[in-house]
Coordinates of C-alpha atoms and ligand atoms in Angstrom, one line a residue:
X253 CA -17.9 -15.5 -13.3
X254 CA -17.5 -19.0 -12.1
X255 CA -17.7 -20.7 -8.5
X256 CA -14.7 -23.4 -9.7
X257 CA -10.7 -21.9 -9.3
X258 CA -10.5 -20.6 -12.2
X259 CA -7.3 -20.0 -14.3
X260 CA -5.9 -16.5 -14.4
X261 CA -6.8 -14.5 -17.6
X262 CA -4.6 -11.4 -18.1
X263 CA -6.5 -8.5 -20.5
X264 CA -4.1 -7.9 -23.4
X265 CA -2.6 -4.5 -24.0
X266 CA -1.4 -2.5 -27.4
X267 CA 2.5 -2.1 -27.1
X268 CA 3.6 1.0 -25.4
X269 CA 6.8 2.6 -24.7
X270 CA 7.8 2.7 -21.0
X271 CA 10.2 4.6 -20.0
X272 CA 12.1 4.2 -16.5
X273 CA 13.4 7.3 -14.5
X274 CA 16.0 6.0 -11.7
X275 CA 15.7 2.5 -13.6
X276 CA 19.3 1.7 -11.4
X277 CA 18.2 2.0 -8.4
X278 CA 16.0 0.1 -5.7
X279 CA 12.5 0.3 -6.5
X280 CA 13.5 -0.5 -10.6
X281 CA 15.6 -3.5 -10.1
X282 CA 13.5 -4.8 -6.8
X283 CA 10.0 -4.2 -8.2
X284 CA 9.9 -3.1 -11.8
X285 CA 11.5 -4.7 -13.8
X286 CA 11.1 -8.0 -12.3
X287 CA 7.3 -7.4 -12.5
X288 CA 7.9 -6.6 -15.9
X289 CA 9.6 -9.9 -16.6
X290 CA 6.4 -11.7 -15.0
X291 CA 4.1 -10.0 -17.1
X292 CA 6.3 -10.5 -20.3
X293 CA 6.2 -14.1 -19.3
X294 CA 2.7 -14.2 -19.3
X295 CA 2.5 -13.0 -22.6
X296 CA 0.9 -9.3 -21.8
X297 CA 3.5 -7.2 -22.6
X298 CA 3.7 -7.5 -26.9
X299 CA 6.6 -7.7 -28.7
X300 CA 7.0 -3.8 -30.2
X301 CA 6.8 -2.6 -26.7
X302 CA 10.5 -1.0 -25.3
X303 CA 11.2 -0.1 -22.1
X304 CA 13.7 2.1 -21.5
X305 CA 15.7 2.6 -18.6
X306 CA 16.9 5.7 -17.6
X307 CA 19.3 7.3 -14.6
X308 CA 22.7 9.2 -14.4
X309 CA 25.2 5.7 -14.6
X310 CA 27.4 5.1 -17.0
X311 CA 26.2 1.8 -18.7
X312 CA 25.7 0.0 -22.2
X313 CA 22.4 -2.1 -23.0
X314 CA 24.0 -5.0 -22.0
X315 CA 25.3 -4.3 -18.7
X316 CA 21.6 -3.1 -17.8
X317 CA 20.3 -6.0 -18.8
X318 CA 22.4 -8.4 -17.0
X319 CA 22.0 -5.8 -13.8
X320 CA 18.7 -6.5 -14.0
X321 CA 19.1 -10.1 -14.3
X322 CA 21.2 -10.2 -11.1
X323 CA 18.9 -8.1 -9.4
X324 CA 16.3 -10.7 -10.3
X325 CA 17.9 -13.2 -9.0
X326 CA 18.7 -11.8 -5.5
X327 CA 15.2 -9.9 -5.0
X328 CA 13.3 -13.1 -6.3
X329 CA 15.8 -16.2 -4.8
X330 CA 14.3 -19.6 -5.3
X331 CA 12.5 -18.4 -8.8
X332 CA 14.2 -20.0 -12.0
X333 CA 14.6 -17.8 -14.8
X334 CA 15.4 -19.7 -18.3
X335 CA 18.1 -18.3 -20.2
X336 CA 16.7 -17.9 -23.4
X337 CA 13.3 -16.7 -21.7
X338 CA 15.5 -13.7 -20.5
X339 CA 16.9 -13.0 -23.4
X340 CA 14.3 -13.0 -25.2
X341 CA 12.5 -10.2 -22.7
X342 CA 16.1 -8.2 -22.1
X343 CA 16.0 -8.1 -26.1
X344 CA 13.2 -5.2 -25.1
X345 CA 15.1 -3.8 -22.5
X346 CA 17.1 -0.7 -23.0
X347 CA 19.3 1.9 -21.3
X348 CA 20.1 5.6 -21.6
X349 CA 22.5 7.6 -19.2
X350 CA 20.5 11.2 -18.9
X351 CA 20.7 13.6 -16.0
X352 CA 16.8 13.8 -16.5
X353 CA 16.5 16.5 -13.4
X354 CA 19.2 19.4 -15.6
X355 CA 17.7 21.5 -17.9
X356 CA 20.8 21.3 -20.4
X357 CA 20.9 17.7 -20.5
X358 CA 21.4 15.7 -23.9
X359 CA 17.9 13.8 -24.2
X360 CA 18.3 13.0 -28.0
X361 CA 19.8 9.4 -26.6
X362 CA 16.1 8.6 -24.9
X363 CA 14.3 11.0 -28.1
X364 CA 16.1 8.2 -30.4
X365 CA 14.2 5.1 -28.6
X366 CA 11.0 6.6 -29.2
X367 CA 11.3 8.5 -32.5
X368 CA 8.6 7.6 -35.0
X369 CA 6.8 5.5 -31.9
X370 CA 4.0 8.3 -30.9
X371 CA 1.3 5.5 -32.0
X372 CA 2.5 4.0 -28.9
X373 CA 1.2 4.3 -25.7
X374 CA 3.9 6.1 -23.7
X375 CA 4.8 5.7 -20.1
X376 CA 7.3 7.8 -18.1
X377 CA 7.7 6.4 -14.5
X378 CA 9.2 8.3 -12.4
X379 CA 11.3 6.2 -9.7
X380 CA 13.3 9.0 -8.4
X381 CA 12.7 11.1 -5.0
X382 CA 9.7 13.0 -4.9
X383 CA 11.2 16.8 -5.0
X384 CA 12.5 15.9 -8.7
X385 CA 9.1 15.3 -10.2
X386 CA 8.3 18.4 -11.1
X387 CA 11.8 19.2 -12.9
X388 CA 11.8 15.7 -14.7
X389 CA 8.3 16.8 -15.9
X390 CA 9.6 19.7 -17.3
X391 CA 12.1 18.4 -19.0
X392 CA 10.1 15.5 -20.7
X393 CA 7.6 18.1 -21.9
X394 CA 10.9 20.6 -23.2
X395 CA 12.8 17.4 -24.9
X396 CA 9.4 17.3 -26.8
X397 CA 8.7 13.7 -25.7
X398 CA 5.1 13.9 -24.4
X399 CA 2.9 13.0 -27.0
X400 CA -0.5 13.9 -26.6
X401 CA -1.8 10.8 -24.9
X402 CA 1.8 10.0 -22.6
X403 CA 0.8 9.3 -19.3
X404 CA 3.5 9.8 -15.9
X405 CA 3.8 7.5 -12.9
X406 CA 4.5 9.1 -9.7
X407 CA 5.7 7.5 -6.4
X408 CA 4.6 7.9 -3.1
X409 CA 5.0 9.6 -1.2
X410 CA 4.0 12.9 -2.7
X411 CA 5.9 15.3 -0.8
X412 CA 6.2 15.0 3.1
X413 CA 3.3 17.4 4.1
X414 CA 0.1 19.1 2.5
X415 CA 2.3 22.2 1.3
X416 CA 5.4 20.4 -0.4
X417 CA 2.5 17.7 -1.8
X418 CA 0.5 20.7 -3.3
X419 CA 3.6 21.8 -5.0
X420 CA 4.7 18.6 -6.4
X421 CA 1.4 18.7 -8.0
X422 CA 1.0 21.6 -9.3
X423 CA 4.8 21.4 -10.7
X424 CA 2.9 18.4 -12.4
X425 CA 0.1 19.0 -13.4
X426 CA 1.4 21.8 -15.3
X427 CA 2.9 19.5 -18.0
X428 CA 0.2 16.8 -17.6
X429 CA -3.3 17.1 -17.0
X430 CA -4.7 15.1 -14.1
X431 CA -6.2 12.2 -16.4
X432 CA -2.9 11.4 -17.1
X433 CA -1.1 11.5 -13.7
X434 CA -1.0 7.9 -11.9
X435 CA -0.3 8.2 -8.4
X436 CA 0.7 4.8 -6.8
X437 CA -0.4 3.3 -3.7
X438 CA 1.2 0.0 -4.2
X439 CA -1.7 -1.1 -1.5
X440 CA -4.0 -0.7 -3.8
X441 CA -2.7 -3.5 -6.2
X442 CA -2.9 -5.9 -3.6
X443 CA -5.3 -9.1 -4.3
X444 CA -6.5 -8.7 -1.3
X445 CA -7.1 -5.0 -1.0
X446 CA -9.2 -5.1 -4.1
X447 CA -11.0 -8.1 -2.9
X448 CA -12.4 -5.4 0.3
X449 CA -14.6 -3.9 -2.5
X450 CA -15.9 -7.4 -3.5
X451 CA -16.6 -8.3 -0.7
X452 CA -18.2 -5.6 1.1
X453 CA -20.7 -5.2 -2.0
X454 CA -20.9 -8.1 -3.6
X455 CA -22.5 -10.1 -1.0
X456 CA -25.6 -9.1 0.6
X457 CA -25.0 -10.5 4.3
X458 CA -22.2 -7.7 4.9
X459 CA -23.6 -4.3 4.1
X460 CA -26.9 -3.9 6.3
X461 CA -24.6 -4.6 9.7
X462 CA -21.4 -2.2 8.4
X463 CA -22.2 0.6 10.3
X464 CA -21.2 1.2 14.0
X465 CA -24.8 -0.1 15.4
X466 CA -23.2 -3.2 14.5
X467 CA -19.5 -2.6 14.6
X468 CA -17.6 -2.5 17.7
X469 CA -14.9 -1.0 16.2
X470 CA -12.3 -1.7 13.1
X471 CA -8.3 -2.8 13.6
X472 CA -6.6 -2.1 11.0
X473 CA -2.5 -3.9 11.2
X474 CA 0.6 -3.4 8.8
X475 CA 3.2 -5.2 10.9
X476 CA 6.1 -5.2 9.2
X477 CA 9.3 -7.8 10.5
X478 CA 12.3 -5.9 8.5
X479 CA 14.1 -2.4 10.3
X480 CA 15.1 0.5 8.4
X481 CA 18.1 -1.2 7.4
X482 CA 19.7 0.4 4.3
X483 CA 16.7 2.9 3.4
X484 CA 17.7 4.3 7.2
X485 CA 18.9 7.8 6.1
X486 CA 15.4 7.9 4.0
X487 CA 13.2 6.9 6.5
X488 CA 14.9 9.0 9.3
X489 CA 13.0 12.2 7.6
X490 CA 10.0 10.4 6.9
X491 CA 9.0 8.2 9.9
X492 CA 5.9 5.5 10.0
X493 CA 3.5 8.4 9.7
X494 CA 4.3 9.4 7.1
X495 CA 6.1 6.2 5.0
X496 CA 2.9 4.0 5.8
X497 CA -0.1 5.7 7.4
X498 CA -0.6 8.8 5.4
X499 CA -1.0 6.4 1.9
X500 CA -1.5 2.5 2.7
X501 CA -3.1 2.3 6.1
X502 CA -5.7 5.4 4.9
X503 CA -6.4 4.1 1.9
X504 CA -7.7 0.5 3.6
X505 CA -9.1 2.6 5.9
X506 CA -11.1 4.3 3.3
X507 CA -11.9 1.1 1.5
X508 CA -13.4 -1.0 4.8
X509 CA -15.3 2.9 5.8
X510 CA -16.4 4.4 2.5
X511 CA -20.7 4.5 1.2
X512 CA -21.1 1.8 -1.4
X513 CA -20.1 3.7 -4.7
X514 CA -22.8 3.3 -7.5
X515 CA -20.3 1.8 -10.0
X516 CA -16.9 0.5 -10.3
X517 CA -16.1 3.8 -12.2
X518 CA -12.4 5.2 -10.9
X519 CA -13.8 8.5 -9.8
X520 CA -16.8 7.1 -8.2
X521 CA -14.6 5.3 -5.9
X522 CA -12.3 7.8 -5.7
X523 CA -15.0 10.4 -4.5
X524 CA -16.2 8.0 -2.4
X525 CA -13.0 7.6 -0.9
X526 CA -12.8 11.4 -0.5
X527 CA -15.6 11.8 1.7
X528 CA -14.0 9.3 4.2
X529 CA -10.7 10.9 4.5
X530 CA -12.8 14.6 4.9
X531 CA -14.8 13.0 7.8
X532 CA -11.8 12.2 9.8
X533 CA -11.9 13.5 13.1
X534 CA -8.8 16.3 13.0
X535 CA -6.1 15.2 15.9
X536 CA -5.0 18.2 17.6
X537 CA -2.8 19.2 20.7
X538 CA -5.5 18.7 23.1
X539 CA -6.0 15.0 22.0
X540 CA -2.9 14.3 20.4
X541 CA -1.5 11.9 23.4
X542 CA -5.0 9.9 23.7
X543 CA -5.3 8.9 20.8
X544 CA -1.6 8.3 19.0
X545 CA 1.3 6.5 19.9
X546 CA 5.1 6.8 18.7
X547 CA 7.4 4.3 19.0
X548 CA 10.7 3.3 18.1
X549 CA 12.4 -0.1 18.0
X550 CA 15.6 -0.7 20.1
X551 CA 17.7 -3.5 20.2
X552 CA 15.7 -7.2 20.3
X553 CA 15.7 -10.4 18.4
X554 CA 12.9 -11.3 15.2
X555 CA 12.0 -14.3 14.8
X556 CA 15.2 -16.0 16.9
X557 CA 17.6 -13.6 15.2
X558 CA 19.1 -10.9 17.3
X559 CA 18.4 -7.5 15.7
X560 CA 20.1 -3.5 16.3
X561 CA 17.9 -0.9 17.3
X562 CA 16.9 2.2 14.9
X563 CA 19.3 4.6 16.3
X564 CA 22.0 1.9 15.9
X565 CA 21.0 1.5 12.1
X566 CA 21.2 4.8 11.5
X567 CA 24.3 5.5 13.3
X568 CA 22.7 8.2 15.5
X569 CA 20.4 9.1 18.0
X570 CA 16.6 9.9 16.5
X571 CA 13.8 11.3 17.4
X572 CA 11.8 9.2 14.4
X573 CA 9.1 7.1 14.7
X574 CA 9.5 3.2 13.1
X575 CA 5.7 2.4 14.7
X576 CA 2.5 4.6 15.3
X577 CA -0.6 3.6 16.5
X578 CA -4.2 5.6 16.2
X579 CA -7.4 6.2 17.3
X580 CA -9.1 7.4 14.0
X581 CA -12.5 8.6 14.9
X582 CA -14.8 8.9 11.3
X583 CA -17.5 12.1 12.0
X584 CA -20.4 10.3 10.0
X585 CA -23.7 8.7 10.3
X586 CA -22.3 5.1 9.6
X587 CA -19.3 5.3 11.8
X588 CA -20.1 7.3 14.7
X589 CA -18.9 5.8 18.3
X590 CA -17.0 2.7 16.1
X591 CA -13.8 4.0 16.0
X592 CA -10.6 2.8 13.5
X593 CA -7.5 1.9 15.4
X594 CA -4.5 1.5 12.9
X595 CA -1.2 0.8 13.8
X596 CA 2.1 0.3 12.1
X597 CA 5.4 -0.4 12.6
X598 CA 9.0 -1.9 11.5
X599 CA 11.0 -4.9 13.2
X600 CA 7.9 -6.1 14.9
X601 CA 7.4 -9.7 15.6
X602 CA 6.0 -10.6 12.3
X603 CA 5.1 -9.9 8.9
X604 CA 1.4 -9.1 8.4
X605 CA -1.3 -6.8 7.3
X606 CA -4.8 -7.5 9.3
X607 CA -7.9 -6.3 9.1
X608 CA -10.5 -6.8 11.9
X609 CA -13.9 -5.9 12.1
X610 CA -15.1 -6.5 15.3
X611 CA -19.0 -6.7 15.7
X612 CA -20.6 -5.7 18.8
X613 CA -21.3 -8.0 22.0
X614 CA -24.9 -9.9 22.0
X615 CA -27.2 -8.7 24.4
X616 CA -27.3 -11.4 26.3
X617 CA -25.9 -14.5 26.9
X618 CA -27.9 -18.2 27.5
X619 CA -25.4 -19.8 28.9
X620 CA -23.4 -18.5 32.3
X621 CA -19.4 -17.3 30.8
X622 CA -16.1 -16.9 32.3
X623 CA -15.1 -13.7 33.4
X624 CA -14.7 -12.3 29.6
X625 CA -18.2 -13.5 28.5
X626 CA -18.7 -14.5 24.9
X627 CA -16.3 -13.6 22.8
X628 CA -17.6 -11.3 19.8
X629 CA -17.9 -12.1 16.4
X630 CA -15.0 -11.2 14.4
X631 CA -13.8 -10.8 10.6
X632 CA -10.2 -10.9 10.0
X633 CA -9.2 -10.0 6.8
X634 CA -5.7 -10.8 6.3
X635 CA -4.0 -8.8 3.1
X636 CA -0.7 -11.2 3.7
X637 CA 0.2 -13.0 4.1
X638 CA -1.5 -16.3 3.7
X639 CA -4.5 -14.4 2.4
X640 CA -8.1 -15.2 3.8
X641 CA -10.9 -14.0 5.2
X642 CA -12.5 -15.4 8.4
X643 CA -15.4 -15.0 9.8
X644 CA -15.1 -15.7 13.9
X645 CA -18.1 -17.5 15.4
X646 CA -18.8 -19.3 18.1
X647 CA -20.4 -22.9 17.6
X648 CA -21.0 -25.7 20.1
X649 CA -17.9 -28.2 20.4
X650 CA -19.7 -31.2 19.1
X651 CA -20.6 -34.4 21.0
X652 CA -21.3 -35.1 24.8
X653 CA -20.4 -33.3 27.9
X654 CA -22.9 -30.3 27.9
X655 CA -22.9 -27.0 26.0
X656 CA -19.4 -26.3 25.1
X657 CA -18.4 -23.4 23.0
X658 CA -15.6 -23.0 20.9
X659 CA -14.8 -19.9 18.8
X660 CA -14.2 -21.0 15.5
X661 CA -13.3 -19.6 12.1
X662 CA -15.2 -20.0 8.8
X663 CA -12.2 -19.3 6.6
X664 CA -11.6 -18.8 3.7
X665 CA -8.5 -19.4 2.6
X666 CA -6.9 -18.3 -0.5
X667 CA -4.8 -21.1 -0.8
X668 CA -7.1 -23.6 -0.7
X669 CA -9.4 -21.8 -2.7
X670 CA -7.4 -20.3 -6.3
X671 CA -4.5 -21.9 -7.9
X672 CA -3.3 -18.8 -9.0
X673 CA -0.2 -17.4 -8.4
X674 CA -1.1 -13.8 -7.2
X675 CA 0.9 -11.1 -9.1
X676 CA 2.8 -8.6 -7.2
X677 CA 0.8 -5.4 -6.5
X678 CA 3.2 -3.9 -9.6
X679 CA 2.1 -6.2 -12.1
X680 CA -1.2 -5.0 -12.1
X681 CA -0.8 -1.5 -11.2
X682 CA 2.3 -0.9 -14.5
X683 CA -0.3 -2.7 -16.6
X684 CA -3.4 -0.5 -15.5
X685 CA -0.9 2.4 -16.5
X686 CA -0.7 1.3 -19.9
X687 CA -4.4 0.5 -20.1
X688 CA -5.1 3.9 -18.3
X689 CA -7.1 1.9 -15.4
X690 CA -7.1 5.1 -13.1
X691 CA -9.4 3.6 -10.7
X692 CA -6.0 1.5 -8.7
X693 CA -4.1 4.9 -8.1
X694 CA -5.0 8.2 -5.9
X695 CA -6.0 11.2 -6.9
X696 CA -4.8 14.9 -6.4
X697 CA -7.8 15.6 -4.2
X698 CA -7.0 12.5 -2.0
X699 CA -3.9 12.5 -1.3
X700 CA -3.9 16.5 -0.3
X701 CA -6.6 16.1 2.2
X702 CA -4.9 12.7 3.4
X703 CA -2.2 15.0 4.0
X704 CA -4.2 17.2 5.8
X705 CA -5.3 15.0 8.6
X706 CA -1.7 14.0 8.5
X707 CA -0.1 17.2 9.0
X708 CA -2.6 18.2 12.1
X709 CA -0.6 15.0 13.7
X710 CA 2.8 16.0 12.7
X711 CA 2.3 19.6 14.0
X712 CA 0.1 17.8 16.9
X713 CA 3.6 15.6 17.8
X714 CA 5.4 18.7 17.5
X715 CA 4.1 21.2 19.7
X716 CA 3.2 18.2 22.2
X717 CA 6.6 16.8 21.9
X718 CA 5.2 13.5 21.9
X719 CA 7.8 11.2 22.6
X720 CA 8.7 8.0 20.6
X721 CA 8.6 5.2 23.2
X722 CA 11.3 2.6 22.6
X723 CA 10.1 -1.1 22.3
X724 CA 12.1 -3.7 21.7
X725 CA 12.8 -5.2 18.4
X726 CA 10.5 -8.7 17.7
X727 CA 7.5 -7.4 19.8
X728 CA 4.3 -6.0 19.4
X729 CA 5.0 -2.2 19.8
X730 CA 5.1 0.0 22.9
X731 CA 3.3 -0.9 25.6
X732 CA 1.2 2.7 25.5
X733 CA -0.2 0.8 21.8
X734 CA -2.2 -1.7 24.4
X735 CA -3.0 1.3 26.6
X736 CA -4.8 3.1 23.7
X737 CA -6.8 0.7 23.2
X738 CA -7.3 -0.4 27.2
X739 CA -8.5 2.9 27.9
X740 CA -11.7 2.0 25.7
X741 CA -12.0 -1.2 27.6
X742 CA -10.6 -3.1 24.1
X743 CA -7.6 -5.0 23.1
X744 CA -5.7 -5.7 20.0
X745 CA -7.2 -8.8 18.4
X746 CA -3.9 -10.8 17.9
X747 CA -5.3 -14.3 17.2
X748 CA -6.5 -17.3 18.6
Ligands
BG6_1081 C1 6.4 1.1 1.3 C2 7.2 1.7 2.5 O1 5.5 2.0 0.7 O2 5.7 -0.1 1.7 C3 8.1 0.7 3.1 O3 7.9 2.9 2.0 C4 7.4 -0.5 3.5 O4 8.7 1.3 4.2 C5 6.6 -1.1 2.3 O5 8.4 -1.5 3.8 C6 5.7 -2.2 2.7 O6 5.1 -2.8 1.6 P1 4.6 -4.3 1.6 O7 4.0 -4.5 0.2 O8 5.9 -5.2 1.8 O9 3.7 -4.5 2.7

């Protein structure tokens, strides 16, 4: 460890096999493979490794490759790519066309790639929809390509309720025992989301006030600018509860509430973890209305731009929510009366992820205030992006004129801080795959019982028939998201 910005260091890995189900569509040519081609760049990904892309197109090797290469360019504009550097990593790139979900599908075209390669760590991601996990499982396991030490990647979300998630599991974890399943949370990859850990227990001024007799209350913020746009007919049967807050926003939430674990250990975290999600308050019909809100964008302008509402995106009326805001109440010892609100939403007026921990009020004042006395100290950890952490306080303006306050932030500022570039949250999580890091990814346990708060909302909306109030596109959300927190006497911290 050093107190100087220190130079990024990458922890080699063996070469593995890495095979990509759905490797034409989005999340393989936006995410994957251009991570891939980072971490290639950096040297981590050895020369004997293949990755193999796999989906139901017709292609050759070559027409993959240069897919990729123009996917590159238009998910990553403004980043030069050298020619002979891509070459050089498409020269590991490979493509089979395979109906992976049919039983009677011709697999010796994939069994080819990896024949006489079971020394090599094998990966099978799965970037496909979440109800063909458990057939493309199967089917790996009946081609005979699991060796004894392959590992599968799943994406979120794991089905789109407790029942449906339990069943993708099981379907699973039938062919591959739970070591081996990795679960992503792309969250969890984030610099800054594994910074929360750091910094909550590897400094000794946080942990004795992280407890509600300090703690006002928490904020946690995924804001996102974008709409539905072309993932419209996806989203439509998912909605922001469950595309955002039943995975990301609980997992911070877990991260900012959980007991210190004893070690760094992935299940120690995880269990951790577990407890957190177990102590959260069920919402039910009685409460539903107090403590959530539903919204939906209409038509508005981001940043300048004008932008269509949802229902115009989708081409029909919805009932879906695109923002949700919550009162999550934690039943524990450390937590009790400080509650979490979390809220969420698309085409709002700006890109970030916040998280605020705002500390109680002093007891009393020296000097005479405005109307709003002192304001509280505050930490705002912002995920992205310009990544910091500030700490709120308020100091004396310097020089004459009396004792004038001003509330100022200690920051620090990630930019200022580390020259390094920060690796998107793939990099690190397909590498922890292949080094078999579980510790970045969720387990069966956790993402069931994060279903299961999740689910008493959903039925909560239903029998409510809580309705999804429009706001407009470019604001902050609904006008009831202020109200939630009003009725406590709070207000969303939005800045200074
Ligand atoms: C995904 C959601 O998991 O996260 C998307 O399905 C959302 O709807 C995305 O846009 C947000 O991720 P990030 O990293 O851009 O904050």
């Amino acid at each position: 460890m050093t107190d100087a910005a220190s130079a990024p260091q990458f922890i080699p890995v063996s070469a593995f096999d890495l095979v990509v189900f759905g490797a034409a569509g989005d999340l393989s040519l936006r995410k994957l493979i251009p991570s891939l081609f980072h971490r290639w760049r950096d040297g981590q990904i050895p020369a004997e490794s293949k990755i193999v892309g796999v989906s139901r197109s017709e292609m050759s090797d070559e027409a993959f490759r240069t897919l990729a290469l123009e996917s590159f360019h238009k998910f990553r504009p403004g980043e030069t790519v050298d020619d002979s550097e891509w070459s050089a990593f498409a020269s590991q790139l490979f493509y089979v066309e395979l109906d992976a979900v049919s039983a009677d599908a011709d697999w010796s075209g994939l069994a080819a790639h990896l024949s006489g390669r079971q020394d090599k760590q094998r990966v099978f991601y799965l970037a496909l929809a979440p109800g063909l996990y458990g057939a493309v499982s199967a089917n790996i396991d009946r081609a005979g390509l699991k060796t004894p030490g392959s590992r599968i990647v799943l994406e979120k979300p794991i089905g789109k309720d407790l029942a449906s998630a339990r069943d993708i599991n099981d379907a699973v974890g039938s062919v591959f025992e739970e070591e081996a399943i990795f679960r992503i949370d792309h969250y969890l990859g984030k610099e800054t989301v594994q910074n929360l850990t750091v910094l909550r227990f590897m400094n000794s001024l946080f942990e004795p006030v992280w407890n509600a007799n300090a703690i006002d209350h928490v904020e946690i913020t995924v804001a996102e600018s974008i709409g539905a746009g072309n993932r419209a007919d996806y989203y439509d049967t998912s909605g922001a509860l469950r595309d955002m807050v039943q995975n990301h926003m609980l997992q911070l939430l877990c991260l900012v509430a959980m007991e210190p674990p004893f070690d760094l250990e992935p299940d120690t975290v995880r269990d951790e973890k577990i407890k957190v999600l177990r102590a959260l308050r069920p919402i039910t019909e009685q409460n539903v209305r107090n403590v959530t809100v539903r919204g939906q964008y209409g038509e508005g302008a981001v940043s300048g731009e004008p932008a269509p509402g949802y229902a115009d995106e989708l081409g029909r009326a919805s009932e879906t929510e695109t923002f949700v805001a919550i009162k999550a109440s934690i039943d524990n010892w450390r937590w009790k009366g400080a509650p979490f609100y979390l809220r969420t939403g698309k085409r709002m007026r700006a890109r970030y992820s916040e998280i605020i921990i705002q500390f109680k009020d002093i007891a009393h004042s020296l000097v005479k205030t405005g109307k709003g006395g002192l304001p509280p100290t505050r930490m705002v950890i912002r995920l992205q992006p310009d990544e910091s952490v500030k700490l709120l306080l308020v100091t004396k303006d310097p020089g004459p004129g009396g004792m004038r306050l001003r509330y100022v932030p200690l920051n620090l500022a990630y930019a200022e801080h580390f020259e390094a570039r920060y690796p998107d949250a793939y990099e690190r999580l397909l590498m922890a795959v292949v080094r078999g890091d579980l510790g970045l990814f969720m387990r069966r346990d956790e993402v069931e019982a994060a279903w299961r708060w999740v689910d008493g909302i959903l039925a909560a909306w239903k029998a409510d028939e809580t309705p999804a109030y429009s706001y407009p596109a470019g604001s902050d959300g609904p006008a009831q998201s202020a109200m939630l927190l009003d009725r406590d006497g709070r207000e969303w911290y939005d800045g200074q």
